[in-house]
Amino acid sequence: MADPVIDKTTPDIDEVLGFRTSAARLLVGAFVATYALIAVNTSPPGSIWYELTAWLIMSLAAVALITVRGDPLPIPITVALTAAGVVAMNLVLYQVDPPISGLQLWPSWAALAIYIYMCVRGRAGWAWIGMIAILGSHMLWGQQMGIGYVEGLQLSVVKLAPLLMATFFAWKIRPASRRVFELREQATLRVAAEAADKAVLEERDRRLAQLDDVARPLLERLAGGDPLTADDRLTARLLEAHLRDTLRAPALATPAIGDAIDATRSRGVEVVMLDDGGLVGKPASVRDRLLDNVRDALDGANSGTLTIRVLPPHRDTLLTILYSTAECVTRLEYGPEGHLTNPSPSVPIVPLSTSSGP
């Protein structure tokens, strides 16, 4: 039983045998040219159009064999290829009379080539159906021409040997090719998993090194047992907020932004940083433009609450800045290219009437 047809994007035995290479196209071109020459030079008087029709059928079959995707071949194409050899053979067969030369029965050899590659592409059963039909056509032709069934069979029975070898070859090579693709896919998945694990470990090491740099001095100060000063408490609050920002807004966790946040919080401003992933995949120019705007907003805040949020991907707004004080609220929105969209910088701030989020 033939395997189900796989998706066209899945690697198949065509890649192993190079059906889509320039060499394969060159081979098909030679096939078409050779049988065109034979058809023209071996046709009996008055049968040239039958010969050319048979040649066209076999040429289209050869082209389809290397261009149609799927492993095994899709059933409609398989049926067409199987019938092509039988139809082409009968078109020519009943235009010749005994005695004949071997080249006059050229469609049977062309069909044999098609059937051999059908075996490789997972349709050996259909190839045998086509070959048996061709042998039957020869036997009927022999009987009608008065030379008998056996004589008609002898004209093409020799073609069974190559088809048998092709069937055996396909029986061996197809499972091996599937195993090759399975191993390649496993290797790809393994490399991807190793890369992901390495990235996780590198990120962990980076975070630990960062934590060691920023937290160790304060932890050593706390471990000393001396009373904490107001500056120590402020440092601890800023450190806690900084660590929270690196987790909640990693896209905004740059040294320049971190310094600006610390300075803003030191002035008594509550700063909230949120990152929903909208900056992932954005060009460096967009990222730098937004970070400059964020830093300007931090530098200009002297009281109240400043909330900066990177929105999820595929939104019309990429980043919002909401600055709330006891007197008013200002909301700035930046589009996918990092430019201010609403309100414009020249619009006065709006008096606070209802609470709103970024």
Coordinates of C-alpha atoms in Angstrom, one line a residue:
M1 CA 0.0 0.0 0.0
A2 CA 1.4 3.4 -1.0
D3 CA 2.2 6.0 1.6
P4 CA -0.1 9.0 2.0
V5 CA 1.0 12.0 0.0
I6 CA 2.9 14.4 2.2
D7 CA 2.8 18.2 2.2
K8 CA 4.7 19.8 -0.6
T9 CA 7.0 21.6 1.8
T10 CA 8.2 18.3 3.3
P11 CA 11.5 16.9 2.0
D12 CA 11.1 13.8 -0.1
I13 CA 13.0 11.3 -2.2
D14 CA 13.0 13.8 -5.1
E15 CA 15.8 15.6 -3.2
V16 CA 17.8 12.4 -2.8
L17 CA 17.7 11.7 -6.5
G18 CA 18.0 15.3 -7.6
F19 CA 14.7 15.4 -9.6
R20 CA 14.6 19.2 -9.3
T21 CA 18.2 19.9 -10.4
S22 CA 19.5 21.2 -13.7
A23 CA 20.8 17.7 -14.5
A24 CA 17.3 16.3 -14.2
R25 CA 16.0 19.0 -16.5
L26 CA 18.8 18.3 -19.0
L27 CA 18.0 14.6 -18.9
V28 CA 14.3 15.2 -19.6
G29 CA 15.3 17.5 -22.5
A30 CA 17.5 14.7 -24.0
F31 CA 14.6 12.3 -23.5
V32 CA 12.2 14.6 -25.4
A33 CA 14.7 15.3 -28.2
T34 CA 15.7 11.7 -28.6
Y35 CA 12.2 10.3 -29.0
A36 CA 11.2 13.2 -31.3
L37 CA 13.9 12.1 -33.6
I38 CA 12.9 8.4 -33.4
A39 CA 9.2 9.2 -33.9
V40 CA 9.9 11.2 -37.1
N41 CA 12.4 8.7 -38.6
T42 CA 10.5 5.4 -37.8
S43 CA 6.9 6.4 -38.6
P44 CA 5.3 4.4 -41.4
P45 CA 3.8 6.5 -44.3
G46 CA 0.7 8.4 -43.3
S47 CA 1.2 7.9 -39.6
I48 CA 3.3 10.9 -38.6
W49 CA 0.5 12.6 -36.7
Y50 CA 0.0 9.5 -34.6
E51 CA 3.7 9.3 -33.9
L52 CA 3.8 13.0 -32.9
T53 CA 0.8 12.7 -30.7
A54 CA 2.4 9.7 -28.9
W55 CA 5.6 11.7 -28.6
L56 CA 3.8 14.7 -27.1
I57 CA 2.0 12.5 -24.5
M58 CA 5.3 10.9 -23.4
S59 CA 7.1 14.2 -23.3
L60 CA 4.4 15.7 -21.0
A61 CA 4.7 12.6 -18.8
A62 CA 8.4 13.1 -18.5
V63 CA 8.1 16.7 -17.6
A64 CA 5.4 16.0 -15.0
L65 CA 7.6 13.3 -13.4
I66 CA 10.2 15.8 -12.3
T67 CA 8.0 18.8 -11.7
V68 CA 5.0 17.5 -9.7
R69 CA 5.7 17.6 -5.9
G70 CA 4.6 15.0 -3.4
D71 CA 5.9 11.7 -2.1
P72 CA 4.5 9.4 -3.3
L73 CA 3.1 10.9 -6.5
P74 CA -0.4 12.3 -6.2
I75 CA -3.0 9.8 -7.4
P76 CA -4.3 11.9 -10.3
I77 CA -0.8 12.4 -11.7
T78 CA -0.1 8.7 -11.1
V79 CA -3.1 7.6 -13.1
A80 CA -2.2 10.0 -15.9
L81 CA 1.3 8.7 -16.1
T82 CA 0.2 5.1 -16.1
A83 CA -2.3 5.8 -18.9
A84 CA 0.2 7.8 -20.9
G85 CA 2.4 4.9 -21.7
V86 CA -0.5 2.7 -22.7
V87 CA -2.2 5.3 -24.9
A88 CA 1.0 6.3 -26.6
M89 CA 1.9 2.7 -27.3
N90 CA -1.5 1.9 -28.8
L91 CA -1.4 5.0 -31.0
V92 CA 1.8 3.8 -32.6
L93 CA 1.2 0.0 -32.4
Y94 CA -1.8 -0.1 -34.7
Q95 CA 0.0 2.0 -37.4
V96 CA 2.7 -0.5 -38.0
D97 CA 2.6 -4.0 -39.6
P98 CA 4.9 -6.9 -39.2
P99 CA 7.7 -7.4 -39.7
I100 CA 8.8 -4.4 -37.6
S101 CA 12.0 -3.0 -36.3
G102 CA 12.6 -2.5 -32.5
L103 CA 12.7 1.3 -32.8
Q104 CA 9.2 1.4 -34.3
L105 CA 7.8 0.4 -30.9
W106 CA 9.7 3.2 -29.2
P107 CA 6.7 4.2 -27.0
S108 CA 7.2 1.0 -24.9
W109 CA 10.7 2.0 -24.1
A110 CA 9.7 5.6 -23.3
A111 CA 6.9 4.2 -21.1
L112 CA 9.4 1.9 -19.4
A113 CA 11.5 4.9 -18.4
I114 CA 8.5 6.7 -17.0
Y115 CA 7.4 3.5 -15.0
I116 CA 10.9 3.0 -13.6
Y117 CA 10.8 6.5 -12.0
M118 CA 7.3 6.0 -10.9
C119 CA 8.6 3.0 -8.8
V120 CA 11.2 5.3 -7.3
R121 CA 8.5 7.9 -6.5
G122 CA 6.4 5.4 -4.6
R123 CA 4.0 4.1 -7.3
A124 CA 5.4 0.7 -8.2
G125 CA 2.0 -0.9 -8.3
W126 CA 0.7 1.6 -10.8
A127 CA 3.9 1.2 -12.9
W128 CA 3.3 -2.6 -13.1
I129 CA -0.3 -2.0 -14.1
G130 CA 0.9 0.2 -17.0
M131 CA 3.5 -2.3 -18.1
I132 CA 1.1 -5.2 -18.0
A133 CA -1.4 -3.2 -20.1
I134 CA 1.4 -2.6 -22.6
L135 CA 2.3 -6.3 -22.8
G136 CA -1.4 -7.1 -23.2
S137 CA -1.6 -4.5 -26.0
H138 CA 1.3 -6.2 -27.8
M139 CA -0.3 -9.6 -27.4
L140 CA -3.6 -8.4 -28.9
W141 CA -1.8 -6.7 -31.7
G142 CA 0.2 -9.8 -32.4
Q143 CA -3.0 -11.9 -32.6
Q144 CA -4.8 -9.4 -34.9
M145 CA -1.7 -9.2 -37.2
G146 CA -1.6 -13.0 -37.5
I147 CA 1.7 -13.6 -35.6
G148 CA 0.1 -14.8 -32.4
Y149 CA -0.1 -13.8 -28.8
V150 CA 3.4 -15.3 -28.0
E151 CA 5.1 -13.4 -30.8
G152 CA 3.5 -10.2 -29.7
L153 CA 4.5 -10.8 -26.1
Q154 CA 8.1 -11.4 -27.0
L155 CA 8.3 -7.9 -28.5
S156 CA 8.1 -6.3 -25.0
V157 CA 8.6 -9.0 -22.4
V158 CA 12.3 -8.0 -22.1
K159 CA 11.1 -4.8 -20.4
L160 CA 10.0 -6.6 -17.3
A161 CA 13.6 -7.1 -16.1
P162 CA 14.4 -3.3 -15.8
L163 CA 11.1 -2.7 -14.1
L164 CA 11.7 -5.5 -11.7
M165 CA 15.1 -4.0 -10.8
A166 CA 13.6 -0.6 -10.3
T167 CA 10.9 -2.0 -8.0
F168 CA 13.6 -3.7 -5.9
F169 CA 15.7 -0.5 -5.8
A170 CA 12.7 1.6 -4.7
W171 CA 11.8 -1.0 -2.1
K172 CA 15.3 -0.5 -0.6
I173 CA 16.0 3.2 -1.2
R174 CA 12.7 4.7 -0.1
P175 CA 12.8 3.6 3.6
A176 CA 16.5 4.7 3.6
S177 CA 15.6 8.1 2.3
R178 CA 12.8 8.5 4.9
R179 CA 15.3 7.6 7.6
V180 CA 17.8 10.2 6.2
F181 CA 15.1 12.9 6.5
E182 CA 14.1 11.8 10.0
L183 CA 17.7 11.9 11.1
R184 CA 18.2 15.3 9.5
E185 CA 15.0 16.7 11.2
Q186 CA 16.2 15.2 14.6
A187 CA 19.6 16.8 14.1
T188 CA 17.9 20.2 13.4
L189 CA 15.7 19.9 16.4
R190 CA 18.6 18.9 18.6
V191 CA 20.7 21.9 17.4
A192 CA 17.8 24.2 18.0
A193 CA 17.2 22.8 21.5
E194 CA 20.9 23.1 22.3
A195 CA 20.9 26.7 21.1
A196 CA 17.9 27.5 23.2
D197 CA 19.5 25.9 26.2
K198 CA 22.7 27.8 25.6
A199 CA 20.7 31.1 25.3
V200 CA 18.9 30.4 28.6
L201 CA 22.2 29.7 30.4
E202 CA 23.8 32.8 28.9
E203 CA 20.9 34.9 29.9
R204 CA 21.0 33.4 33.4
D205 CA 24.7 34.2 33.7
R206 CA 24.2 37.7 32.5
R207 CA 21.4 38.3 35.0
L208 CA 23.5 36.8 37.8
A209 CA 26.4 39.0 36.9
Q210 CA 24.2 42.1 36.7
L211 CA 22.6 41.2 40.0
D212 CA 26.1 40.8 41.6
D213 CA 27.2 44.2 40.3
V214 CA 24.2 46.1 41.5
A215 CA 23.2 44.2 44.6
R216 CA 26.4 43.1 46.2
P217 CA 27.5 46.5 47.7
L218 CA 24.1 46.9 49.3
L219 CA 24.0 43.4 50.6
E220 CA 27.4 43.7 52.1
R221 CA 26.3 47.0 53.7
L222 CA 23.3 45.2 55.2
A223 CA 25.4 42.3 56.4
G224 CA 27.6 44.7 58.3
G225 CA 25.0 45.2 61.0
D226 CA 25.3 49.0 61.1
P227 CA 22.1 51.0 61.3
L228 CA 20.7 52.0 57.9
T229 CA 20.7 55.6 56.9
A230 CA 18.1 57.4 54.9
D231 CA 20.4 57.2 51.9
D232 CA 20.8 53.4 52.4
R233 CA 17.0 53.0 52.4
L234 CA 16.7 55.1 49.3
T235 CA 19.4 53.0 47.6
A236 CA 17.5 49.8 48.6
R237 CA 14.3 51.1 47.2
L238 CA 15.9 52.2 43.9
L239 CA 17.7 48.9 43.6
E240 CA 14.4 46.9 44.2
A241 CA 12.7 49.1 41.6
H242 CA 15.6 48.7 39.1
L243 CA 15.5 44.9 39.4
R244 CA 11.7 44.9 38.9
D245 CA 12.1 47.1 35.8
T246 CA 14.6 44.6 34.3
L247 CA 12.0 41.8 34.6
R248 CA 8.9 43.8 33.6
A249 CA 10.4 45.9 30.9
P250 CA 13.6 44.2 29.5
A251 CA 13.4 46.2 26.2
L252 CA 13.8 49.4 28.2
A253 CA 16.5 48.2 30.5
T254 CA 19.5 50.0 29.1
P255 CA 22.1 51.7 31.2
A256 CA 21.1 55.2 30.0
I257 CA 17.4 54.6 30.8
G258 CA 18.3 53.0 34.1
D259 CA 20.3 56.0 35.2
A260 CA 17.5 58.3 34.1
I261 CA 14.9 56.2 36.1
D262 CA 17.0 56.3 39.2
A263 CA 17.4 60.1 39.0
T264 CA 13.6 60.5 38.4
R265 CA 12.7 58.3 41.4
S266 CA 15.2 60.2 43.5
R267 CA 13.1 63.3 42.8
G268 CA 10.1 61.5 44.3
V269 CA 8.4 60.4 41.1
E270 CA 6.8 57.0 41.0
V271 CA 8.0 55.3 37.8
V272 CA 6.2 52.2 36.3
M273 CA 7.8 50.4 33.4
L274 CA 5.9 47.8 31.4
D275 CA 7.0 45.8 28.3
D276 CA 4.5 43.7 26.3
G277 CA 6.9 42.8 23.5
G278 CA 6.2 45.4 20.8
L279 CA 9.8 46.3 20.3
V280 CA 10.8 42.7 19.4
G281 CA 12.1 42.7 15.8
K282 CA 11.9 46.5 15.4
P283 CA 14.8 48.2 13.6
A284 CA 17.5 49.8 15.8
S285 CA 16.5 53.3 14.5
V286 CA 13.0 52.9 15.9
R287 CA 14.3 51.5 19.1
D288 CA 16.7 54.4 19.6
R289 CA 14.1 57.0 18.7
L290 CA 11.7 55.6 21.4
L291 CA 14.4 55.3 24.0
D292 CA 15.4 58.9 23.4
N293 CA 11.7 59.9 24.0
V294 CA 11.5 57.8 27.1
R295 CA 14.7 59.4 28.5
D296 CA 13.3 62.9 27.8
A297 CA 10.1 62.0 29.6
L298 CA 12.0 60.7 32.6
D299 CA 14.2 63.8 32.7
G300 CA 11.2 66.1 32.6
A301 CA 9.2 64.5 35.4
N302 CA 9.4 66.1 38.8
S303 CA 6.4 64.7 40.7
G304 CA 3.5 62.4 40.4
T305 CA 3.5 59.1 38.5
L306 CA 5.1 58.3 35.2
T307 CA 4.0 55.1 33.5
I308 CA 5.8 54.0 30.4
R309 CA 4.5 51.0 28.5
V310 CA 5.6 49.1 25.3
L311 CA 2.4 47.7 23.8
P312 CA 2.0 44.2 22.3
P313 CA 3.1 43.7 18.7
H314 CA 0.9 44.6 15.7
R315 CA -0.8 47.6 17.4
D316 CA -1.2 51.0 15.9
T317 CA 0.5 52.4 18.9
L318 CA 3.9 51.0 19.9
L319 CA 4.6 52.9 23.1
T320 CA 2.6 55.1 25.5
I321 CA 3.9 57.5 28.2
L322 CA 1.3 58.6 30.8
Y323 CA 2.4 61.4 33.2
S324 CA 0.0 62.0 36.1
T325 CA 0.2 64.7 38.7
A326 CA -2.3 66.2 41.2
E327 CA -3.2 68.9 38.7
C328 CA -3.2 67.3 35.3
V329 CA -2.4 64.2 33.2
T330 CA -0.5 64.0 29.9
R331 CA -0.6 61.0 27.6
L332 CA 1.8 60.6 24.7
E333 CA 1.5 57.9 22.1
Y334 CA 4.1 56.7 19.6
G335 CA 3.4 54.8 16.5
P336 CA 5.1 51.8 14.9
E337 CA 7.9 54.0 13.5
G338 CA 8.6 55.6 16.9
H339 CA 7.1 59.0 16.1
L340 CA 4.7 60.9 18.3
T341 CA 1.1 60.5 17.1
N342 CA -1.2 61.8 19.9
P343 CA -1.2 64.5 21.1
S344 CA 1.3 66.6 19.2
P345 CA 4.0 68.2 21.3
S346 CA 2.4 71.6 20.9
V347 CA -0.9 70.6 22.5
P348 CA -1.3 71.7 26.1
I349 CA -1.8 69.1 28.8
V350 CA -5.3 68.0 29.6
P351 CA -6.8 68.6 33.1
L352 CA -7.2 65.3 35.0
S353 CA -10.8 64.3 35.2
T354 CA -10.8 60.5 35.0
S355 CA -8.1 58.0 35.6
S356 CA -6.7 56.2 32.6
G357 CA -4.0 53.7 31.9
P358 CA -1.4 53.6 29.2

